[in-house]
Amino acid sequence: MGRLARTSCRVLGHTGAWTCLGGGCLRVRTCRRCGEVEQEQEHAWGEFEYLTADRCEQERRCRRCGRAEARVLHRWGPWQYVGPDSFLLKLQQVHTCRRCGVQEQTDFERAF
């Protein structure tokens, strides 16, 4: 294809219909103007679900190709102060996941 077609595609973007290969998640199209072939993945994700009742790992799967994607989603309780109040500038706070019991700790600076 010519230089004009390639310039048009740089400015306007490619044209043409996307086609799924083999019913999977890989989509392909050939630009009608310049002939360039593009590929992209487009999954049909299901909802995230917890793997077990007492853990925070979640997983979801693509309904077309079966690919899995994972994440961790804690259900944090409120922050609480840890240790005695010694009127120091830095105090420590902790909160606990209501689902798996893991704790996360952070320093809290007072503003006097």
mmCIF file with all atom_site columns, C-alpha atoms in Angstrom:
data_model
loop_
_atom_site.group_PDB
_atom_site.id
_atom_site.type_symbol
_atom_site.label_atom_id
_atom_site.label_alt_id
_atom_site.label_comp_id
_atom_site.label_asym_id
_atom_site.label_entity_id
_atom_site.label_seq_id
_atom_site.pdbx_PDB_ins_code
_atom_site.Cartn_x
_atom_site.Cartn_y
_atom_site.Cartn_z
_atom_site.occupancy
_atom_site.B_iso_or_equiv
_atom_site.pdbx_formal_charge
_atom_site.auth_seq_id
_atom_site.auth_comp_id
_atom_site.auth_asym_id
_atom_site.auth_atom_id
_atom_site.pdbx_PDB_model_num
ATOM 1   C CA . MET A 1 1   ? 0.000   0.000   0.000  1.00 0.00 ? 1   MET A CA 1
ATOM 2   C CA . GLY A 1 2   ? 1.066   3.548   -0.497 1.00 0.00 ? 2   GLY A CA 1
ATOM 3   C CA . ARG A 1 3   ? 2.505   6.231   1.700  1.00 0.00 ? 3   ARG A CA 1
ATOM 4   C CA . LEU A 1 4   ? -0.829  8.095   1.758  1.00 0.00 ? 4   LEU A CA 1
ATOM 5   C CA . ALA A 1 5   ? -2.642  5.036   3.180  1.00 0.00 ? 5   ALA A CA 1
ATOM 6   C CA . ARG A 1 6   ? -0.015  4.562   5.927  1.00 0.00 ? 6   ARG A CA 1
ATOM 7   C CA . THR A 1 7   ? -0.180  8.277   6.813  1.00 0.00 ? 7   THR A CA 1
ATOM 8   C CA . SER A 1 8   ? -3.984  8.137   6.949  1.00 0.00 ? 8   SER A CA 1
ATOM 9   C CA . CYS A 1 9   ? -3.817  5.173   9.322  1.00 0.00 ? 9   CYS A CA 1
ATOM 10  C CA . ARG A 1 10  ? -1.323  6.962   11.584 1.00 0.00 ? 10  ARG A CA 1
ATOM 11  C CA . VAL A 1 11  ? -3.707  9.911   11.851 1.00 0.00 ? 11  VAL A CA 1
ATOM 12  C CA . LEU A 1 12  ? -7.128  8.218   11.762 1.00 0.00 ? 12  LEU A CA 1
ATOM 13  C CA . GLY A 1 13  ? -6.329  4.708   12.982 1.00 0.00 ? 13  GLY A CA 1
ATOM 14  C CA . HIS A 1 14  ? -6.710  1.404   11.197 1.00 0.00 ? 14  HIS A CA 1
ATOM 15  C CA . THR A 1 15  ? -10.015 0.178   9.761  1.00 0.00 ? 15  THR A CA 1
ATOM 16  C CA . GLY A 1 16  ? -11.501 -3.260  9.301  1.00 0.00 ? 16  GLY A CA 1
ATOM 17  C CA . ALA A 1 17  ? -13.445 -5.818  11.280 1.00 0.00 ? 17  ALA A CA 1
ATOM 18  C CA . TRP A 1 18  ? -11.925 -7.895  14.064 1.00 0.00 ? 18  TRP A CA 1
ATOM 19  C CA . THR A 1 19  ? -12.135 -11.689 13.742 1.00 0.00 ? 19  THR A CA 1
ATOM 20  C CA . CYS A 1 20  ? -11.738 -14.199 16.597 1.00 0.00 ? 20  CYS A CA 1
ATOM 21  C CA . LEU A 1 21  ? -9.424  -17.068 15.728 1.00 0.00 ? 21  LEU A CA 1
ATOM 22  C CA . GLY A 1 22  ? -10.804 -20.508 16.509 1.00 0.00 ? 22  GLY A CA 1
ATOM 23  C CA . GLY A 1 23  ? -13.383 -19.242 19.001 1.00 0.00 ? 23  GLY A CA 1
ATOM 24  C CA . GLY A 1 24  ? -10.604 -18.204 21.372 1.00 0.00 ? 24  GLY A CA 1
ATOM 25  C CA . CYS A 1 25  ? -9.579  -14.850 22.749 1.00 0.00 ? 25  CYS A CA 1
ATOM 26  C CA . LEU A 1 26  ? -7.066  -13.836 20.082 1.00 0.00 ? 26  LEU A CA 1
ATOM 27  C CA . ARG A 1 27  ? -8.561  -11.299 17.687 1.00 0.00 ? 27  ARG A CA 1
ATOM 28  C CA . VAL A 1 28  ? -7.000  -10.348 14.349 1.00 0.00 ? 28  VAL A CA 1
ATOM 29  C CA . ARG A 1 29  ? -7.777  -7.722  11.749 1.00 0.00 ? 29  ARG A CA 1
ATOM 30  C CA . THR A 1 30  ? -6.224  -6.586  8.498  1.00 0.00 ? 30  THR A CA 1
ATOM 31  C CA . CYS A 1 31  ? -6.510  -2.863  7.844  1.00 0.00 ? 31  CYS A CA 1
ATOM 32  C CA . ARG A 1 32  ? -8.529  -2.141  4.708  1.00 0.00 ? 32  ARG A CA 1
ATOM 33  C CA . ARG A 1 33  ? -6.489  0.990   3.976  1.00 0.00 ? 33  ARG A CA 1
ATOM 34  C CA . CYS A 1 34  ? -2.857  0.005   4.527  1.00 0.00 ? 34  CYS A CA 1
ATOM 35  C CA . GLY A 1 35  ? -2.948  -3.801  4.880  1.00 0.00 ? 35  GLY A CA 1
ATOM 36  C CA . GLU A 1 36  ? -1.275  -3.909  8.312  1.00 0.00 ? 36  GLU A CA 1
ATOM 37  C CA . VAL A 1 37  ? -2.253  -6.916  10.442 1.00 0.00 ? 37  VAL A CA 1
ATOM 38  C CA . GLU A 1 38  ? -3.068  -6.271  14.121 1.00 0.00 ? 38  GLU A CA 1
ATOM 39  C CA . GLN A 1 39  ? -3.605  -8.763  16.952 1.00 0.00 ? 39  GLN A CA 1
ATOM 40  C CA . GLU A 1 40  ? -5.040  -8.353  20.433 1.00 0.00 ? 40  GLU A CA 1
ATOM 41  C CA . GLN A 1 41  ? -6.268  -10.516 23.309 1.00 0.00 ? 41  GLN A CA 1
ATOM 42  C CA . GLU A 1 42  ? -9.784  -9.932  24.565 1.00 0.00 ? 42  GLU A CA 1
ATOM 43  C CA . HIS A 1 43  ? -10.863 -12.246 27.373 1.00 0.00 ? 43  HIS A CA 1
ATOM 44  C CA . ALA A 1 44  ? -14.437 -12.840 28.562 1.00 0.00 ? 44  ALA A CA 1
ATOM 45  C CA . TRP A 1 45  ? -13.738 -12.845 32.307 1.00 0.00 ? 45  TRP A CA 1
ATOM 46  C CA . GLY A 1 46  ? -16.108 -14.381 34.828 1.00 0.00 ? 46  GLY A CA 1
ATOM 47  C CA . GLU A 1 47  ? -16.505 -13.015 38.356 1.00 0.00 ? 47  GLU A CA 1
ATOM 48  C CA . PHE A 1 48  ? -13.733 -13.317 40.948 1.00 0.00 ? 48  PHE A CA 1
ATOM 49  C CA . GLU A 1 49  ? -14.474 -16.076 43.484 1.00 0.00 ? 49  GLU A CA 1
ATOM 50  C CA . TYR A 1 50  ? -12.726 -16.991 46.729 1.00 0.00 ? 50  TYR A CA 1
ATOM 51  C CA . LEU A 1 51  ? -10.800 -20.270 46.491 1.00 0.00 ? 51  LEU A CA 1
ATOM 52  C CA . THR A 1 52  ? -11.573 -21.312 50.099 1.00 0.00 ? 52  THR A CA 1
ATOM 53  C CA . ALA A 1 53  ? -13.818 -19.963 52.845 1.00 0.00 ? 53  ALA A CA 1
ATOM 54  C CA . ASP A 1 54  ? -10.999 -18.920 55.208 1.00 0.00 ? 54  ASP A CA 1
ATOM 55  C CA . ARG A 1 55  ? -8.503  -17.458 52.715 1.00 0.00 ? 55  ARG A CA 1
ATOM 56  C CA . CYS A 1 56  ? -8.412  -14.220 50.705 1.00 0.00 ? 56  CYS A CA 1
ATOM 57  C CA . GLU A 1 57  ? -7.082  -15.557 47.398 1.00 0.00 ? 57  GLU A CA 1
ATOM 58  C CA . GLN A 1 58  ? -9.546  -15.099 44.556 1.00 0.00 ? 58  GLN A CA 1
ATOM 59  C CA . GLU A 1 59  ? -9.542  -16.405 41.017 1.00 0.00 ? 59  GLU A CA 1
ATOM 60  C CA . ARG A 1 60  ? -11.516 -15.802 37.857 1.00 0.00 ? 60  ARG A CA 1
ATOM 61  C CA . ARG A 1 61  ? -11.426 -17.609 34.531 1.00 0.00 ? 61  ARG A CA 1
ATOM 62  C CA . CYS A 1 62  ? -11.995 -16.627 30.946 1.00 0.00 ? 62  CYS A CA 1
ATOM 63  C CA . ARG A 1 63  ? -15.191 -18.255 29.666 1.00 0.00 ? 63  ARG A CA 1
ATOM 64  C CA . ARG A 1 64  ? -13.685 -18.736 26.196 1.00 0.00 ? 64  ARG A CA 1
ATOM 65  C CA . CYS A 1 65  ? -10.104 -19.954 26.688 1.00 0.00 ? 65  CYS A CA 1
ATOM 66  C CA . GLY A 1 66  ? -10.007 -20.953 30.383 1.00 0.00 ? 66  GLY A CA 1
ATOM 67  C CA . ARG A 1 67  ? -7.097  -18.671 31.317 1.00 0.00 ? 67  ARG A CA 1
ATOM 68  C CA . ALA A 1 68  ? -6.976  -17.892 35.051 1.00 0.00 ? 68  ALA A CA 1
ATOM 69  C CA . GLU A 1 69  ? -6.261  -14.586 36.770 1.00 0.00 ? 69  GLU A CA 1
ATOM 70  C CA . ALA A 1 70  ? -5.691  -14.325 40.533 1.00 0.00 ? 70  ALA A CA 1
ATOM 71  C CA . ARG A 1 71  ? -5.734  -11.600 43.174 1.00 0.00 ? 71  ARG A CA 1
ATOM 72  C CA . VAL A 1 72  ? -5.781  -11.240 46.957 1.00 0.00 ? 72  VAL A CA 1
ATOM 73  C CA . LEU A 1 73  ? -8.632  -9.226  48.446 1.00 0.00 ? 73  LEU A CA 1
ATOM 74  C CA . HIS A 1 74  ? -8.602  -8.827  52.235 1.00 0.00 ? 74  HIS A CA 1
ATOM 75  C CA . ARG A 1 75  ? -11.576 -7.678  54.336 1.00 0.00 ? 75  ARG A CA 1
ATOM 76  C CA . TRP A 1 76  ? -9.761  -5.327  56.696 1.00 0.00 ? 76  TRP A CA 1
ATOM 77  C CA . GLY A 1 77  ? -11.127 -4.430  60.108 1.00 0.00 ? 77  GLY A CA 1
ATOM 78  C CA . PRO A 1 78  ? -10.570 -0.993  61.663 1.00 0.00 ? 78  PRO A CA 1
ATOM 79  C CA . TRP A 1 79  ? -7.112  0.306   62.538 1.00 0.00 ? 79  TRP A CA 1
ATOM 80  C CA . GLN A 1 80  ? -6.220  -0.065  66.229 1.00 0.00 ? 80  GLN A CA 1
ATOM 81  C CA . TYR A 1 81  ? -3.335  1.367   68.226 1.00 0.00 ? 81  TYR A CA 1
ATOM 82  C CA . VAL A 1 82  ? -0.772  -1.135  69.524 1.00 0.00 ? 82  VAL A CA 1
ATOM 83  C CA . GLY A 1 83  ? 1.177   -0.778  72.781 1.00 0.00 ? 83  GLY A CA 1
ATOM 84  C CA . PRO A 1 84  ? 1.020   1.781   75.575 1.00 0.00 ? 84  PRO A CA 1
ATOM 85  C CA . ASP A 1 85  ? 0.414   5.463   74.903 1.00 0.00 ? 85  ASP A CA 1
ATOM 86  C CA . SER A 1 86  ? 3.788   6.977   75.739 1.00 0.00 ? 86  SER A CA 1
ATOM 87  C CA . PHE A 1 87  ? 3.179   10.378  74.123 1.00 0.00 ? 87  PHE A CA 1
ATOM 88  C CA . LEU A 1 88  ? 5.835   9.664   71.528 1.00 0.00 ? 88  LEU A CA 1
ATOM 89  C CA . LEU A 1 89  ? 5.584   11.160  68.079 1.00 0.00 ? 89  LEU A CA 1
ATOM 90  C CA . LYS A 1 90  ? 5.259   7.741   66.435 1.00 0.00 ? 90  LYS A CA 1
ATOM 91  C CA . LEU A 1 91  ? 2.690   5.160   67.419 1.00 0.00 ? 91  LEU A CA 1
ATOM 92  C CA . GLN A 1 92  ? 1.973   1.845   65.762 1.00 0.00 ? 92  GLN A CA 1
ATOM 93  C CA . GLN A 1 93  ? -1.368  0.800   64.351 1.00 0.00 ? 93  GLN A CA 1
ATOM 94  C CA . VAL A 1 94  ? -2.545  -2.628  63.252 1.00 0.00 ? 94  VAL A CA 1
ATOM 95  C CA . HIS A 1 95  ? -5.602  -3.931  61.465 1.00 0.00 ? 95  HIS A CA 1
ATOM 96  C CA . THR A 1 96  ? -6.676  -7.537  60.946 1.00 0.00 ? 96  THR A CA 1
ATOM 97  C CA . CYS A 1 97  ? -8.359  -9.220  57.997 1.00 0.00 ? 97  CYS A CA 1
ATOM 98  C CA . ARG A 1 98  ? -11.772 -10.505 59.054 1.00 0.00 ? 98  ARG A CA 1
ATOM 99  C CA . ARG A 1 99  ? -11.534 -13.374 56.592 1.00 0.00 ? 99  ARG A CA 1
ATOM 100 C CA . CYS A 1 100 ? -8.037  -14.901 56.970 1.00 0.00 ? 100 CYS A CA 1
ATOM 101 C CA . GLY A 1 101 ? -6.680  -13.248 60.138 1.00 0.00 ? 101 GLY A CA 1
ATOM 102 C CA . VAL A 1 102 ? -3.531  -11.746 58.610 1.00 0.00 ? 102 VAL A CA 1
ATOM 103 C CA . GLN A 1 103 ? -2.406  -8.479  60.201 1.00 0.00 ? 103 GLN A CA 1
ATOM 104 C CA . GLU A 1 104 ? -0.925  -5.372  58.653 1.00 0.00 ? 104 GLU A CA 1
ATOM 105 C CA . GLN A 1 105 ? 0.989   -2.859  60.734 1.00 0.00 ? 105 GLN A CA 1
ATOM 106 C CA . THR A 1 106 ? 1.936   0.752   60.110 1.00 0.00 ? 106 THR A CA 1
ATOM 107 C CA . ASP A 1 107 ? 3.479   3.701   61.926 1.00 0.00 ? 107 ASP A CA 1
ATOM 108 C CA . PHE A 1 108 ? 1.249   6.648   62.764 1.00 0.00 ? 108 PHE A CA 1
ATOM 109 C CA . GLU A 1 109 ? 2.750   10.073  63.415 1.00 0.00 ? 109 GLU A CA 1
ATOM 110 C CA . ARG A 1 110 ? 1.008   12.374  65.827 1.00 0.00 ? 110 ARG A CA 1
ATOM 111 C CA . ALA A 1 111 ? 0.358   15.952  64.910 1.00 0.00 ? 111 ALA A CA 1
ATOM 112 C CA . PHE A 1 112 ? 0.957   18.022  68.042 1.00 0.00 ? 112 PHE A CA 1
#
